[in-house]
Coordinates of N, CA and C in Angstrom, one line a residue:
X23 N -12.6 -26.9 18.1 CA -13.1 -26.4 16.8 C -14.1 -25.3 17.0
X24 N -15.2 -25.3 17.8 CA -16.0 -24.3 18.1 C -15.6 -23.2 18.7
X25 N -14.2 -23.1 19.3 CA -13.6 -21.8 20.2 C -13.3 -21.6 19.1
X26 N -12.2 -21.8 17.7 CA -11.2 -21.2 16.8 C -12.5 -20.6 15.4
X27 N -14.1 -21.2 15.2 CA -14.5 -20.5 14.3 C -14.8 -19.7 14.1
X28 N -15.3 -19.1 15.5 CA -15.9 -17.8 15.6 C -14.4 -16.5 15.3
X29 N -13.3 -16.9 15.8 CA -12.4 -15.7 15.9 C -12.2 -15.8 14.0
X30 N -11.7 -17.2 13.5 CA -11.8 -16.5 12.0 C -12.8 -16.0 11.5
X31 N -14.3 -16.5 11.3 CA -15.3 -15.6 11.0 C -15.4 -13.8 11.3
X32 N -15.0 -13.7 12.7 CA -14.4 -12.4 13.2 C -13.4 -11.6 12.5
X33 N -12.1 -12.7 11.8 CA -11.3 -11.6 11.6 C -11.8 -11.7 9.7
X34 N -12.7 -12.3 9.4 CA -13.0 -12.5 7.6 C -13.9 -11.6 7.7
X35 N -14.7 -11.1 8.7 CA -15.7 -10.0 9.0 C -14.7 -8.5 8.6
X36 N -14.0 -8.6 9.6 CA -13.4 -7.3 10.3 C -12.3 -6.7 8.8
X37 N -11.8 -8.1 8.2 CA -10.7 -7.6 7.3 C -11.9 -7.4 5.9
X38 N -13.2 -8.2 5.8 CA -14.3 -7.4 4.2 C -14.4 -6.2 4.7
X39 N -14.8 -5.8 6.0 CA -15.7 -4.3 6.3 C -14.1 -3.3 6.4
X40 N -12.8 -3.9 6.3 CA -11.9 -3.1 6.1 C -11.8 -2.3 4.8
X41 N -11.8 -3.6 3.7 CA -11.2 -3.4 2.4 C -13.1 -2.4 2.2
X42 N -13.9 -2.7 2.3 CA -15.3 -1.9 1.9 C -14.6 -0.5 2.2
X43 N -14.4 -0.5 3.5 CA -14.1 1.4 3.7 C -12.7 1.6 3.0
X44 N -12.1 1.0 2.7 CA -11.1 1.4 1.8 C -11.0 1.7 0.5
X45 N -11.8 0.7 0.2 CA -12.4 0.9 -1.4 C -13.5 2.2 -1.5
X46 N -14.4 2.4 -0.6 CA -15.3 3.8 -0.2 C -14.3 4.9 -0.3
X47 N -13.4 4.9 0.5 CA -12.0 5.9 0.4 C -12.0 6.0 -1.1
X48 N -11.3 5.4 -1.4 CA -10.0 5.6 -2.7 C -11.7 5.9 -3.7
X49 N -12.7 5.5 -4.1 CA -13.5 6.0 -4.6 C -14.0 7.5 -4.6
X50 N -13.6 7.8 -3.3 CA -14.3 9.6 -2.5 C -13.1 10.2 -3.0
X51 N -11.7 9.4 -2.8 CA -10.3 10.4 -3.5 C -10.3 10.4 -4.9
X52 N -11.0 10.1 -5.7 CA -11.2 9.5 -7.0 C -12.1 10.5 -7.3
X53 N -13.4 10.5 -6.7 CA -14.3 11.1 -6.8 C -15.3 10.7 -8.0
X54 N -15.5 9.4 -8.1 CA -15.7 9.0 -9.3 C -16.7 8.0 -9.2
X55 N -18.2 8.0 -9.1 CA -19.3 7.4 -8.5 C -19.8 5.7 -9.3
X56 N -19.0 5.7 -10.3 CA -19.0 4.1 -10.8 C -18.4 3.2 -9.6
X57 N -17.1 3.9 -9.8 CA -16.2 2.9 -8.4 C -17.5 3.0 -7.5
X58 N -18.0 3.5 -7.0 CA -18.9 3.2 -5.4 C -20.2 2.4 -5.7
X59 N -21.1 3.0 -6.9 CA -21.7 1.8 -7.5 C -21.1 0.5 -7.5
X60 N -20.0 -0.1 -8.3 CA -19.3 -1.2 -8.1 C -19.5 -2.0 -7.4
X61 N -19.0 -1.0 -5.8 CA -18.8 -1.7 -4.5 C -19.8 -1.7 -3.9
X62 N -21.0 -1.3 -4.3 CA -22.2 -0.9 -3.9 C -22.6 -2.6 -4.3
X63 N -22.4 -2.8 -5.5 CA -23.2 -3.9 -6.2 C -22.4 -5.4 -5.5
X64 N -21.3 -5.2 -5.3 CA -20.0 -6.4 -5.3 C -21.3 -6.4 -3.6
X65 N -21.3 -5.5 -2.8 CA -21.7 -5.4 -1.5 C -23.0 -6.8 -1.4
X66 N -23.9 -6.1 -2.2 CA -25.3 -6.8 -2.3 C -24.9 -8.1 -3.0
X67 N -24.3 -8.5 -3.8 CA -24.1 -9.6 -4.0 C -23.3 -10.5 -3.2
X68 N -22.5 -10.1 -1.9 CA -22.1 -10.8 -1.3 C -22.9 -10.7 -0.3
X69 N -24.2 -10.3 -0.2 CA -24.8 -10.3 1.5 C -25.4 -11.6 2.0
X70 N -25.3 -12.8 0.4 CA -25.8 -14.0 1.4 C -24.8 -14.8 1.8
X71 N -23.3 -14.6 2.0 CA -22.1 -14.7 2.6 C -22.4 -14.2 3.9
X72 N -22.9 -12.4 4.0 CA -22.6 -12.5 5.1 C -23.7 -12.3 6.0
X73 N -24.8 -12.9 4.9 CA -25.9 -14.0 5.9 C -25.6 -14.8 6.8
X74 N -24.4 -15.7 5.8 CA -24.0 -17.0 6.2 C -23.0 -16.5 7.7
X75 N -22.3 -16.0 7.3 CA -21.2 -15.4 8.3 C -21.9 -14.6 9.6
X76 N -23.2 -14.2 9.7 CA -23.8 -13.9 10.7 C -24.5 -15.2 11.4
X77 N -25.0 -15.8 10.3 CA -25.7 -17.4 10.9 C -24.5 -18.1 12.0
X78 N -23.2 -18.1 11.3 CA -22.0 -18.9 12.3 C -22.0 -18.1 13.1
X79 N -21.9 -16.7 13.7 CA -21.6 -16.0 14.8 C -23.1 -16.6 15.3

């Protein structure tokens, strides 16, 4: 159990900080600065997730 949590916390890490730069993308192709606010705000609201998600690593 302690070898397999860290690699999912790793890939729930690696696939948020995907979709973030993706959503950053399509907002810069968009050019349209609510979308990045949005994700700006969805960001800070999830950071005690990835409090949590740093506390398990």
């Amino acid at each position: 159990m302690p070898k397999s949590r860290p690699c999912i916390v790793e890939l729930l890490l690696m696939v948020s900080l995907l979709l973030l730069l993706i959503s950053i993308r399509v907002a810069l192709r968009a050019s349209i600065l609510p979308k990045l606010f949005i994700v700006f705000y969805l960001f800070v609201l999830d950071k005690n997730t990835m409090d949590t998600l740093f506390i398990l690593l």
